[in-house]
PDB file of C-alpha atoms in Angstrom:
ATOM      1  CA  MET P 494     106.677  95.653 100.475  1.00  0.00           C
ATOM      2  CA  SER P 495     107.623  95.010 104.065  1.00  0.00           C
ATOM      3  CA  LYS P 496     105.571  92.450 105.990  1.00  0.00           C
ATOM      4  CA  SER P 497     106.447  93.902 109.407  1.00  0.00           C
ATOM      5  CA  LYS P 498     105.907  97.554 108.404  1.00  0.00           C
ATOM      6  CA  PRO P 499     103.351  97.450 105.568  1.00  0.00           C
ATOM      7  CA  ASN P 500     102.394 101.104 106.024  1.00  0.00           C
ATOM      8  CA  VAL P 501     105.944 102.467 105.744  1.00  0.00           C
ATOM      9  CA  ASP P 502     106.995 103.716 102.319  1.00  0.00           C
ATOM     10  CA  CYS P 503     110.347 102.033 101.934  1.00  0.00           C
ATOM     11  CA  ILE P 504     113.161 100.885  99.663  1.00  0.00           C
ATOM     12  CA  ALA P 505     113.836  97.142  99.803  1.00  0.00           C
ATOM     13  CA  GLY P 506     117.069  95.322  99.186  1.00  0.00           C
ATOM     14  CA  GLU P 507     117.403  91.871  97.662  1.00  0.00           C
ATOM     15  CA  TRP P 508     117.040  88.559  99.443  1.00  0.00           C
ATOM     16  CA  ARG P 509     120.460  87.441 100.622  1.00  0.00           C
ATOM     17  CA  ARG P 510     121.785  84.384 102.494  1.00  0.00           C
ATOM     18  CA  PRO P 511     124.416  85.549 105.022  1.00  0.00           C
ATOM     19  CA  VAL P 512     127.131  83.079 105.990  1.00  0.00           C
ATOM     20  CA  ASN P 513     128.019  82.261 109.588  1.00  0.00           C
ATOM     21  CA  ASP P 514     131.705  83.163 109.316  1.00  0.00           C
ATOM     22  CA  LEU P 515     132.437  82.801 113.050  1.00  0.00           C
ATOM     23  CA  HIS P 516     132.103  79.037 113.561  1.00  0.00           C
ATOM     24  CA  ASP P 517     135.794  79.069 114.517  1.00  0.00           C
ATOM     25  CA  GLN P 518     135.796  82.267 116.553  1.00  0.00           C
ATOM     26  CA  HIS P 519     137.984  82.000 119.657  1.00  0.00           C
ATOM     27  CA  VAL P 520     136.585  83.828 122.676  1.00  0.00           C
ATOM     28  CA  GLY P 521     138.280  82.016 125.563  1.00  0.00           C
ATOM     29  CA  GLY P 522     136.511  81.748 128.900  1.00  0.00           C
ATOM     30  CA  GLY P 523     136.306  77.945 128.826  1.00  0.00           C
ATOM     31  CA  HIS P 524     133.817  77.758 125.947  1.00  0.00           C
ATOM     32  CA  LYS P 525     133.374  78.386 122.242  1.00  0.00           C
ATOM     33  CA  ALA P 526     131.392  81.286 120.807  1.00  0.00           C
ATOM     34  CA  ILE P 527     127.614  81.372 120.423  1.00  0.00           C
ATOM     35  CA  HIS P 528     128.240  81.010 116.668  1.00  0.00           C
ATOM     36  CA  ASP P 529     129.372  77.412 117.246  1.00  0.00           C
ATOM     37  CA  ASP P 530     126.527  74.904 116.754  1.00  0.00           C
ATOM     38  CA  ALA P 531     127.109  72.897 119.945  1.00  0.00           C
ATOM     39  CA  THR P 532     127.589  76.003 122.095  1.00  0.00           C
ATOM     40  CA  ALA P 533     124.427  77.589 120.721  1.00  0.00           C
ATOM     41  CA  ALA P 534     122.437  74.405 121.369  1.00  0.00           C
ATOM     42  CA  ALA P 535     123.747  74.168 124.938  1.00  0.00           C
ATOM     43  CA  ALA P 536     122.728  77.812 125.482  1.00  0.00           C
ATOM     44  CA  GLY P 537     119.183  77.025 124.322  1.00  0.00           C
ATOM     45  CA  PHE P 538     119.275  78.285 120.731  1.00  0.00           C
ATOM     46  CA  ALA P 539     117.781  76.252 117.885  1.00  0.00           C
ATOM     47  CA  ASP P 540     120.589  77.370 115.567  1.00  0.00           C
ATOM     48  CA  ALA P 541     123.959  79.063 115.832  1.00  0.00           C
ATOM     49  CA  PRO P 542     123.380  82.733 114.952  1.00  0.00           C
ATOM     50  CA  VAL P 543     125.178  84.712 112.288  1.00  0.00           C
ATOM     51  CA  HIS P 544     126.751  87.618 114.185  1.00  0.00           C
ATOM     52  CA  GLY P 545     124.488  90.630 113.937  1.00  0.00           C
ATOM     53  CA  THR P 546     126.682  93.203 112.227  1.00  0.00           C
ATOM     54  CA  VAL P 547     127.177  90.866 109.230  1.00  0.00           C
ATOM     55  CA  HIS P 548     123.718  92.053 108.178  1.00  0.00           C
ATOM     56  CA  TRP P 549     124.885  95.646 107.870  1.00  0.00           C
ATOM     57  CA  SER P 550     126.519  94.950 104.516  1.00  0.00           C
ATOM     58  CA  GLN P 551     123.055  94.376 103.063  1.00  0.00           C
ATOM     59  CA  LEU P 552     122.386  98.036 103.796  1.00  0.00           C
ATOM     60  CA  THR P 553     125.178  99.146 101.433  1.00  0.00           C
ATOM     61  CA  PRO P 554     123.056  99.643  98.274  1.00  0.00           C
ATOM     62  CA  LEU P 555     120.258 101.259 100.287  1.00  0.00           C
ATOM     63  CA  LEU P 556     122.543 103.774 102.022  1.00  0.00           C
ATOM     64  CA  LEU P 557     124.241 104.607  98.723  1.00  0.00           C
ATOM     65  CA  ARG P 558     120.903 105.120  97.009  1.00  0.00           C
ATOM     66  CA  VAL P 559     119.703 107.557  99.682  1.00  0.00           C
ATOM     67  CA  TRP P 560     122.875 109.444 100.667  1.00  0.00           C
ATOM     68  CA  GLY P 561     125.604 108.364  98.258  1.00  0.00           C
ATOM     69  CA  LYS P 562     129.263 108.169  99.237  1.00  0.00           C
ATOM     70  CA  THR P 563     128.783 110.764 101.981  1.00  0.00           C
ATOM     71  CA  TRP P 564     127.267 108.110 104.247  1.00  0.00           C
ATOM     72  CA  PHE P 565     130.662 106.366 104.469  1.00  0.00           C
ATOM     73  CA  GLU P 566     132.186 109.676 105.608  1.00  0.00           C
ATOM     74  CA  ARG P 567     129.588 110.945 108.109  1.00  0.00           C
ATOM     75  CA  GLY P 568     126.903 108.286 108.459  1.00  0.00           C
ATOM     76  CA  THR P 569     125.471 106.295 111.367  1.00  0.00           C
ATOM     77  CA  ILE P 570     123.912 102.845 111.692  1.00  0.00           C
ATOM     78  CA  SER P 571     122.131 102.174 114.987  1.00  0.00           C
ATOM     79  CA  VAL P 572     120.214  98.936 115.610  1.00  0.00           C
ATOM     80  CA  ALA P 573     118.595  96.709 118.215  1.00  0.00           C
ATOM     81  CA  PHE P 574     118.740  93.012 117.348  1.00  0.00           C
ATOM     82  CA  LYS P 575     115.445  91.137 117.685  1.00  0.00           C
ATOM     83  CA  THR P 576     115.796  87.588 116.297  1.00  0.00           C
ATOM     84  CA  ILE P 577     118.712  85.452 115.187  1.00  0.00           C
ATOM     85  CA  VAL P 578     119.558  84.445 111.629  1.00  0.00           C
ATOM     86  CA  ALA P 579     120.986  80.974 111.024  1.00  0.00           C
ATOM     87  CA  ASP P 580     123.678  80.185 108.467  1.00  0.00           C
ATOM     88  CA  MET P 581     122.419  80.815 104.907  1.00  0.00           C
ATOM     89  CA  GLN P 582     118.909  81.740 106.083  1.00  0.00           C
ATOM     90  CA  PRO P 583     117.369  84.265 103.636  1.00  0.00           C
ATOM     91  CA  VAL P 584     116.827  87.817 104.902  1.00  0.00           C
ATOM     92  CA  LYS P 585     116.052  91.187 103.327  1.00  0.00           C
ATOM     93  CA  ALA P 586     117.044  94.729 104.396  1.00  0.00           C
ATOM     94  CA  PHE P 587     114.820  97.807 104.185  1.00  0.00           C
ATOM     95  CA  ILE P 588     115.215 101.566 104.560  1.00  0.00           C
ATOM     96  CA  GLU P 589     112.455 104.129 104.940  1.00  0.00           C
ATOM     97  CA  LYS P 590     112.024 106.231 101.813  1.00  0.00           C
ATOM     98  CA  PRO P 591     112.897 109.904 102.516  1.00  0.00           C
ATOM     99  CA  SER P 592     109.883 112.212 102.521  1.00  0.00           C
ATOM    100  CA  ARG P 593     112.094 115.221 101.790  1.00  0.00           C
ATOM    101  CA  SER P 594     115.541 115.638 100.251  1.00  0.00           C
ATOM    102  CA  GLU P 595     117.176 117.027 103.393  1.00  0.00           C
ATOM    103  CA  GLN P 596     115.980 114.239 105.729  1.00  0.00           C
ATOM    104  CA  THR P 597     118.972 113.012 107.760  1.00  0.00           C
ATOM    105  CA  GLN P 598     117.503 110.092 109.725  1.00  0.00           C
ATOM    106  CA  LEU P 599     115.505 107.130 108.430  1.00  0.00           C
ATOM    107  CA  MET P 600     114.214 103.847 109.808  1.00  0.00           C
ATOM    108  CA  ILE P 601     116.104 100.682 108.818  1.00  0.00           C
ATOM    109  CA  TRP P 602     115.174  97.086 109.479  1.00  0.00           C
ATOM    110  CA  MET P 603     115.621  93.526 108.274  1.00  0.00           C
ATOM    111  CA  GLU P 604     113.107  90.712 107.904  1.00  0.00           C
ATOM    112  CA  HIS P 605     112.942  86.969 107.611  1.00  0.00           C
ATOM    113  CA  VAL P 606     110.813  85.508 104.812  1.00  0.00           C
ATOM    114  CA  ASP P 607     107.880  85.170 107.234  1.00  0.00           C
ATOM    115  CA  GLY P 608     108.139  88.836 108.251  1.00  0.00           C
ATOM    116  CA  ARG P 609     109.811  88.388 111.634  1.00  0.00           C
ATOM    117  CA  VAL P 610     112.160  91.284 112.342  1.00  0.00           C
ATOM    118  CA  VAL P 611     115.904  90.593 112.556  1.00  0.00           C
ATOM    119  CA  PHE P 612     116.781  94.128 113.657  1.00  0.00           C
ATOM    120  CA  ASP P 613     115.096  97.502 114.004  1.00  0.00           C
ATOM    121  CA  GLY P 614     117.089 100.684 113.817  1.00  0.00           C
ATOM    122  CA  THR P 615     117.943 104.047 112.379  1.00  0.00           C
ATOM    123  CA  ALA P 616     120.373 105.204 109.716  1.00  0.00           C
ATOM    124  CA  SER P 617     121.531 108.795 109.792  1.00  0.00           C
ATOM    125  CA  LEU P 618     123.740 111.307 108.030  1.00  0.00           C
ATOM    126  CA  GLY P 619     125.784 113.992 109.757  1.00  0.00           C
ATOM    127  CA  ASP P 620     126.586 114.842 113.364  1.00  0.00           C
ATOM    128  CA  ASP P 621     123.097 116.098 114.167  1.00  0.00           C
ATOM    129  CA  ASP P 622     121.557 112.657 113.690  1.00  0.00           C
ATOM    130  CA  GLY P 623     118.775 113.032 116.234  1.00  0.00           C
ATOM    131  CA  ASP P 624     117.599 110.311 118.582  1.00  0.00           C
ATOM    132  CA  THR P 625     119.108 107.031 117.355  1.00  0.00           C
ATOM    133  CA  MET P 626     117.874 103.533 118.110  1.00  0.00           C
ATOM    134  CA  VAL P 627     120.766 102.923 120.521  1.00  0.00           C
ATOM    135  CA  ASP P 628     120.084 106.253 122.272  1.00  0.00           C
ATOM    136  CA  ARG P 629     116.579 104.968 122.969  1.00  0.00           C
ATOM    137  CA  GLN P 630     117.825 101.568 124.143  1.00  0.00           C
ATOM    138  CA  ILE P 631     120.266 103.093 126.622  1.00  0.00           C
ATOM    139  CA  ARG P 632     117.606 105.445 128.015  1.00  0.00           C
ATOM    140  CA  ARG P 633     115.506 102.386 128.869  1.00  0.00           C
ATOM    141  CA  VAL P 634     118.227 100.815 131.047  1.00  0.00           C
ATOM    142  CA  LYS P 635     116.989 100.481 134.640  1.00  0.00           C
ATOM    143  CA  PRO P 636     119.189 100.755 137.737  1.00  0.00           C
ATOM    144  CA  VAL P 637     120.689  97.436 138.806  1.00  0.00           C
ATOM    145  CA  GLN P 638     119.463  95.955 142.076  1.00  0.00           C
ATOM    146  CA  GLY P 639     122.553  94.777 143.904  1.00  0.00           C
ATOM    147  CA  HIS P 640     125.824  94.016 142.135  1.00  0.00           C
ATOM    148  CA  LEU P 641     126.256  92.271 138.790  1.00  0.00           C
ATOM    149  CA  ALA P 642     128.349  89.092 138.734  1.00  0.00           C
ATOM    150  CA  PHE P 643     129.878  89.454 135.253  1.00  0.00           C
ATOM    151  CA  ILE P 644     130.709  93.186 135.149  1.00  0.00           C
ATOM    152  CA  PRO P 645     133.182  94.255 137.842  1.00  0.00           C
ATOM    153  CA  HIS P 646     133.686  97.880 136.775  1.00  0.00           C
ATOM    154  CA  PRO P 647     131.387 100.829 137.500  1.00  0.00           C
ATOM    155  CA  VAL P 648     129.843 102.917 134.737  1.00  0.00           C
ATOM    156  CA  GLY P 649     132.313 105.537 133.549  1.00  0.00           C
ATOM    157  CA  THR P 650     135.360 103.266 133.698  1.00  0.00           C
ATOM    158  CA  GLU P 651     137.767 103.824 130.789  1.00  0.00           C
ATOM    159  CA  THR P 652     140.522 101.667 129.354  1.00  0.00           C
ATOM    160  CA  LEU P 653     144.138 102.491 130.097  1.00  0.00           C
ATOM    161  CA  GLY P 654     146.210 103.667 127.151  1.00  0.00           C
ATOM    162  CA  PHE P 655     145.102 102.697 123.662  1.00  0.00           C
ATOM    163  CA  GLU P 656     144.960  99.708 121.334  1.00  0.00           C
ATOM    164  CA  GLU P 657     146.400  99.805 117.830  1.00  0.00           C
ATOM    165  CA  ALA P 658     144.078  98.408 115.144  1.00  0.00           C
ATOM    166  CA  GLN P 659     144.710  97.766 111.468  1.00  0.00           C
ATOM    167  CA  ILE P 660     143.051  95.459 108.932  1.00  0.00           C
ATOM    168  CA  ASN P 661     145.471  94.387 106.209  1.00  0.00           C
ATOM    169  CA  TRP P 662     145.130  92.398 103.006  1.00  0.00           C
ATOM    170  CA  GLY P 663     146.354  88.826 103.391  1.00  0.00           C
ATOM    171  CA  CYS P 664     146.272  88.898 107.211  1.00  0.00           C
ATOM    172  CA  VAL P 665     143.779  87.189 109.524  1.00  0.00           C
ATOM    173  CA  ILE P 666     142.005  89.998 111.356  1.00  0.00           C
ATOM    174  CA  GLY P 667     142.255  88.313 114.768  1.00  0.00           C
ATOM    175  CA  THR P 668     140.890  85.575 117.023  1.00  0.00           C
ATOM    176  CA  LEU P 669     137.471  87.243 117.127  1.00  0.00           C
ATOM    177  CA  PHE P 670     137.365  87.433 113.317  1.00  0.00           C
ATOM    178  CA  PRO P 671     139.400  84.445 112.082  1.00  0.00           C
ATOM    179  CA  PHE P 672     139.530  85.308 108.394  1.00  0.00           C
ATOM    180  CA  THR P 673     141.347  87.643 106.011  1.00  0.00           C
ATOM    181  CA  PRO P 674     139.602  90.602 104.326  1.00  0.00           C
ATOM    182  CA  GLU P 675     139.850  88.729 101.013  1.00  0.00           C
ATOM    183  CA  LYS P 676     138.094  85.681 102.465  1.00  0.00           C
ATOM    184  CA  LYS P 677     135.363  87.857 103.931  1.00  0.00           C
ATOM    185  CA  LEU P 678     134.734  89.482 100.556  1.00  0.00           C
ATOM    186  CA  GLU P 679     134.279  86.042  98.966  1.00  0.00           C
ATOM    187  CA  ILE P 680     131.245  85.399 101.184  1.00  0.00           C
ATOM    188  CA  ILE P 681     130.003  88.913 102.001  1.00  0.00           C
ATOM    189  CA  SER P 682     126.250  89.212 101.568  1.00  0.00           C
ATOM    190  CA  GLU P 683     126.485  92.455  99.551  1.00  0.00           C
ATOM    191  CA  TRP P 684     129.725  92.952  97.617  1.00  0.00           C
ATOM    192  CA  HIS P 685     130.801  96.355  96.307  1.00  0.00           C
ATOM    193  CA  PRO P 686     133.915  97.190  94.246  1.00  0.00           C
ATOM    194  CA  TRP P 687     134.962  99.929  96.682  1.00  0.00           C
ATOM    195  CA  PHE P 688     135.607  97.188  99.258  1.00  0.00           C
ATOM    196  CA  SER P 689     137.950  95.113  97.067  1.00  0.00           C
ATOM    197  CA  LYS P 690     141.707  95.012  96.614  1.00  0.00           C
ATOM    198  CA  GLU P 691     141.305  94.848  92.831  1.00  0.00           C
ATOM    199  CA  HIS P 692     138.900  97.764  92.358  1.00  0.00           C
ATOM    200  CA  GLY P 693     139.206  99.823  95.555  1.00  0.00           C
ATOM    201  CA  GLU P 694     141.463 102.383  93.906  1.00  0.00           C
ATOM    202  CA  ASP P 695     138.443 103.376  91.804  1.00  0.00           C
ATOM    203  CA  SER P 696     136.534 104.416  94.943  1.00  0.00           C
ATOM    204  CA  PRO P 697     135.940 108.158  95.479  1.00  0.00           C
ATOM    205  CA  TRP P 698     138.815 108.096  98.003  1.00  0.00           C
ATOM    206  CA  GLY P 699     141.293 106.349  95.704  1.00  0.00           C
ATOM    207  CA  ARG P 700     141.723 103.224  97.846  1.00  0.00           C
ATOM    208  CA  PRO P 701     139.668 100.354  99.318  1.00  0.00           C
ATOM    209  CA  ILE P 702     137.344 101.089 102.224  1.00  0.00           C
ATOM    210  CA  LEU P 703     135.915  98.841 104.921  1.00  0.00           C
ATOM    211  CA  PRO P 704     132.345  97.567 104.388  1.00  0.00           C
ATOM    212  CA  PRO P 705     129.717  98.513 106.977  1.00  0.00           C
ATOM    213  CA  GLU P 706     130.062  95.181 108.796  1.00  0.00           C
ATOM    214  CA  ALA P 707     133.862  95.611 109.030  1.00  0.00           C
ATOM    215  CA  LEU P 708     133.413  98.808 111.044  1.00  0.00           C
ATOM    216  CA  ASN P 709     132.492  96.474 113.903  1.00  0.00           C
ATOM    217  CA  GLN P 710     135.529  94.312 113.123  1.00  0.00           C
ATOM    218  CA  ILE P 711     138.072  97.167 113.252  1.00  0.00           C
ATOM    219  CA  MET P 712     136.680  98.424 116.570  1.00  0.00           C
ATOM    220  CA  LEU P 713     136.174  95.038 118.240  1.00  0.00           C
ATOM    221  CA  TYR P 714     138.956  92.660 117.213  1.00  0.00           C
ATOM    222  CA  THR P 715     141.502  94.225 119.602  1.00  0.00           C
ATOM    223  CA  MET P 716     139.135  93.943 122.596  1.00  0.00           C
ATOM    224  CA  PRO P 717     141.116  91.017 124.094  1.00  0.00           C
ATOM    225  CA  ARG P 718     144.079  93.430 124.366  1.00  0.00           C
ATOM    226  CA  ALA P 719     142.088  96.184 126.095  1.00  0.00           C
ATOM    227  CA  LYS P 720     143.539  97.132 129.495  1.00  0.00           C
ATOM    228  CA  TRP P 721     140.874  97.903 132.070  1.00  0.00           C
ATOM    229  CA  PRO P 722     141.674  99.053 135.623  1.00  0.00           C
ATOM    230  CA  MET P 723     142.073  96.263 138.172  1.00  0.00           C
ATOM    231  CA  ALA P 724     138.781  95.051 139.650  1.00  0.00           C
ATOM    232  CA  GLN P 725     137.637  92.030 141.617  1.00  0.00           C
ATOM    233  CA  SER P 726     136.176  89.231 139.511  1.00  0.00           C
ATOM    234  CA  TRP P 727     133.521  86.928 140.954  1.00  0.00           C
ATOM    235  CA  LEU P 728     133.776  84.365 138.185  1.00  0.00           C
ATOM    236  CA  PRO P 729     135.711  81.087 138.522  1.00  0.00           C
ATOM    237  CA  GLU P 730     139.215  81.476 137.118  1.00  0.00           C
ATOM    238  CA  GLY P 731     139.288  81.135 133.328  1.00  0.00           C
ATOM    239  CA  ARG P 732     135.494  81.147 133.029  1.00  0.00           C
ATOM    240  CA  THR P 733     133.250  83.681 131.256  1.00  0.00           C
ATOM    241  CA  PRO P 734     129.592  83.570 130.193  1.00  0.00           C
ATOM    242  CA  VAL P 735     128.497  82.910 126.624  1.00  0.00           C
ATOM    243  CA  GLY P 736     127.526  86.210 125.037  1.00  0.00           C
ATOM    244  CA  LEU P 737     125.925  87.824 122.017  1.00  0.00           C
ATOM    245  CA  PHE P 738     125.141  91.321 120.768  1.00  0.00           C
ATOM    246  CA  GLY P 739     121.940  93.046 121.850  1.00  0.00           C
ATOM    247  CA  GLY P 740     122.451  96.265 119.924  1.00  0.00           C
ATOM    248  CA  CYS P 741     125.144  98.204 118.107  1.00  0.00           C
ATOM    249  CA  GLU P 742     125.724 101.677 116.732  1.00  0.00           C
ATOM    250  CA  VAL P 743     128.568 102.918 114.550  1.00  0.00           C
ATOM    251  CA  LYS P 744     128.887 106.638 113.904  1.00  0.00           C
ATOM    252  CA  MET P 745     131.322 107.923 111.283  1.00  0.00           C
ATOM    253  CA  HIS P 746     132.847 111.342 111.987  1.00  0.00           C
ATOM    254  CA  LYS P 747     135.721 111.521 109.527  1.00  0.00           C
ATOM    255  CA  GLY P 748     135.361 108.424 107.385  1.00  0.00           C
ATOM    256  CA  PRO P 749     135.618 106.218 105.619  1.00  0.00           C
ATOM    257  CA  CYS P 750     137.792 103.605 107.338  1.00  0.00           C
ATOM    258  CA  PHE P 751     140.469 102.183 105.062  1.00  0.00           C
ATOM    259  CA  VAL P 752     142.130  98.826 104.611  1.00  0.00           C
ATOM    260  CA  GLY P 753     145.792  99.097 105.610  1.00  0.00           C
ATOM    261  CA  GLU P 754     145.320 102.195 107.782  1.00  0.00           C
ATOM    262  CA  LYS P 755     146.462 102.170 111.422  1.00  0.00           C
ATOM    263  CA  TYR P 756     143.971 103.408 114.020  1.00  0.00           C
ATOM    264  CA  PHE P 757     144.041 103.930 117.778  1.00  0.00           C
ATOM    265  CA  ILE P 758     141.268 102.761 120.106  1.00  0.00           C
ATOM    266  CA  THR P 759     139.991 103.698 123.572  1.00  0.00           C
ATOM    267  CA  ARG P 760     136.899 102.351 125.361  1.00  0.00           C
ATOM    268  CA  LYS P 761     134.481 103.489 128.061  1.00  0.00           C
ATOM    269  CA  LEU P 762     131.772 101.613 129.939  1.00  0.00           C
ATOM    270  CA  ILE P 763     128.675 103.808 129.605  1.00  0.00           C
ATOM    271  CA  ALA P 764     125.804 101.658 130.928  1.00  0.00           C
ATOM    272  CA  ILE P 765     125.131  98.328 132.651  1.00  0.00           C
ATOM    273  CA  GLY P 766     121.947  96.416 133.351  1.00  0.00           C
ATOM    274  CA  GLU P 767     120.210  93.073 133.319  1.00  0.00           C
ATOM    275  CA  THR P 768     117.249  91.136 131.995  1.00  0.00           C
ATOM    276  CA  PRO P 769     115.841  87.954 133.557  1.00  0.00           C
ATOM    277  CA  LYS P 770     118.251  85.881 131.417  1.00  0.00           C
ATOM    278  CA  THR P 771     121.251  88.178 130.908  1.00  0.00           C
ATOM    279  CA  GLU P 772     123.579  90.741 132.344  1.00  0.00           C
ATOM    280  CA  PHE P 773     124.601  93.380 129.821  1.00  0.00           C
ATOM    281  CA  SER P 774     127.003  96.237 129.275  1.00  0.00           C
ATOM    282  CA  TRP P 775     127.073  99.132 126.840  1.00  0.00           C
ATOM    283  CA  THR P 776     130.625 100.099 125.840  1.00  0.00           C
ATOM    284  CA  LYS P 777     131.612 103.096 123.708  1.00  0.00           C
ATOM    285  CA  THR P 778     134.684 102.620 121.529  1.00  0.00           C
ATOM    286  CA  VAL P 779     136.440 105.610 119.963  1.00  0.00           C
ATOM    287  CA  LEU P 780     138.584 105.125 116.842  1.00  0.00           C
ATOM    288  CA  LYS P 781     141.184 107.810 116.066  1.00  0.00           C
ATOM    289  CA  ASP P 782     143.654 108.269 113.231  1.00  0.00           C
ATOM    290  CA  PHE P 783     147.369 109.005 113.544  1.00  0.00           C
ATOM    291  CA  SER P 784     146.671 112.746 113.851  1.00  0.00           C
ATOM    292  CA  GLY P 785     144.243 112.235 116.744  1.00  0.00           C
ATOM    293  CA  ASN P 786     141.081 112.913 114.728  1.00  0.00           C
ATOM    294  CA  ILE P 787     138.030 110.896 115.749  1.00  0.00           C
ATOM    295  CA  VAL P 788     137.245 108.780 112.708  1.00  0.00           C
ATOM    296  CA  ALA P 789     134.399 106.692 114.149  1.00  0.00           C
ATOM    297  CA  GLU P 790     132.666 105.606 117.346  1.00  0.00           C
ATOM    298  CA  MET P 791     130.939 102.340 118.187  1.00  0.00           C
ATOM    299  CA  THR P 792     128.457 101.782 121.010  1.00  0.00           C
ATOM    300  CA  LEU P 793     127.976  98.042 121.581  1.00  0.00           C
ATOM    301  CA  GLN P 794     125.670  96.079 123.881  1.00  0.00           C
ATOM    302  CA  ASP P 795     127.179  92.801 125.052  1.00  0.00           C
ATOM    303  CA  MET P 796     124.521  90.429 126.422  1.00  0.00           C
ATOM    304  CA  MET P 797     125.943  87.744 128.754  1.00  0.00           C
ATOM    305  CA  LEU P 798     123.782  84.675 129.401  1.00  0.00           C
ATOM    306  CA  LYS P 799     123.403  83.976 133.130  1.00  0.00           C
ATOM    307  CA  HIS P 800     122.652  80.278 132.806  1.00  0.00           C
ATOM    308  CA  THR P 801     125.851  79.556 130.873  1.00  0.00           C
ATOM    309  CA  VAL P 802     127.921  79.945 134.059  1.00  0.00           C
ATOM    310  CA  GLU P 803     127.379  77.154 136.583  1.00  0.00           C
ATOM    311  CA  GLY P 804     126.359  78.391 140.004  1.00  0.00           C
ATOM    312  CA  TYR P 805     125.350  81.831 138.773  1.00  0.00           C
ATOM    313  CA  GLY P 806     122.977  82.358 141.719  1.00  0.00           C
ATOM    314  CA  ASN P 807     125.710  81.768 144.287  1.00  0.00           C
ATOM    315  CA  ILE P 808     128.171  83.957 142.389  1.00  0.00           C
ATOM    316  CA  ARG P 809     125.626  86.781 142.215  1.00  0.00           C
ATOM    317  CA  ALA P 810     124.891  86.430 145.940  1.00  0.00           C
ATOM    318  CA  ALA P 811     128.593  86.706 146.744  1.00  0.00           C
ATOM    319  CA  ALA P 812     128.920  89.822 144.578  1.00  0.00           C
ATOM    320  CA  ASN P 813     125.885  91.369 146.272  1.00  0.00           C
ATOM    321  CA  GLY P 814     127.247  90.567 149.724  1.00  0.00           C
ATOM    322  CA  ALA P 815     130.587  92.182 148.972  1.00  0.00           C
ATOM    323  CA  ALA P 816     128.841  95.264 147.588  1.00  0.00           C
ATOM    324  CA  ARG P 817     126.757  95.625 150.792  1.00  0.00           C
ATOM    325  CA  SER P 818     129.816  95.249 153.000  1.00  0.00           C
ATOM    326  CA  ARG P 819     131.401  98.328 151.441  1.00  0.00           C
ATOM    327  CA  PHE P 820     128.669 100.596 152.800  1.00  0.00           C
TER     328      PHE P 820
END
C-alpha cells in the first residue's frame, strides 16, 4: 500500500536502489553538475541527487502489466519532481489500478521509505491522453515580471536546423550521459531483456529498444549542439547557473525508440517563469525518424538556481533595464 496515497487502489513495484550515474557529467558553465557531491553541497543540497528520469525505469513492469508492449509504441510518462533521491537510496514506484479496461490515463508516483513523494505524475496510452501532469504544470506558469537573467530568448523561439541523435552499443552516449548503453544496463534499477544487446532480438520488434529513462537520454544528450538564434546573454562569459529538472514528459507517437537508430531533433521554447529560488524554462523536443515521422516528443522543465551565479541581483537588474529601454 502507498503511504502518500493510502486511498488509491494501486499496483506497487519493488523497492529499488537507483545509482547516481552522473557523478562525472560534464555540463560546462564553470561548474560541475548538481549530481556531483561538492556541487550539490555548495548549492544547498544535503546529497547529490540521482537525475530524475532514472526513476522511470522502475515504471517498466507496471506499464507492461497495465498496457503491455503498446505503451512503448504510443505511451506517455508525465511527471513533476518533488524530492531528490540520493545514490542508492531505496524508492518504490506505483501506478493507479485501472477501474475499467479501456482507461487510458492513470496516476503514477514514487515514494521514499518514509512515504515522501519523489514524483507525482500521469501515465497514458494513445494520442488522446487527456490532461497530463506537465500540461497542468505549464498552465500554472505565471507571467514574468521584468526580464529573466538566464533565459535570453522569448517563448516560441525554435532551434535552427536539426541535431542528429543515435545511441549505439559500445559508445559513450555523450558528455551529459558519460556511459555506454551496456554500462547503463549493468546498473539500471529495473532491467528488462528487451533493452539488452543479448536478448533484444526477442522483443516484439525484433531488436533492442531504449528503456523509459533512455528516452530522456536520446532527446537531451545533443542539447549542447543545439543552435538557437543569436540573443544577448547577461551572464559572465563562460558562466551558467547550476540546474536540475523540475518536470518532464515523454510522449511516444510511433515508438519504440531503438538502439542503433538515427533520429533527428528540433526544439522549441514553450514557457518561461521563475520561483523565489530559480528561473525555469519549458522546452519541447521533437524526435523524428529518417522518413520525417514524429517518433516521440519530450517536454522538459530546466530549473536554474539563482544563487549559484555570483551577483545574480545585479545581473537581473541589468537585464530588466535593457528590457525597459526597448519600449
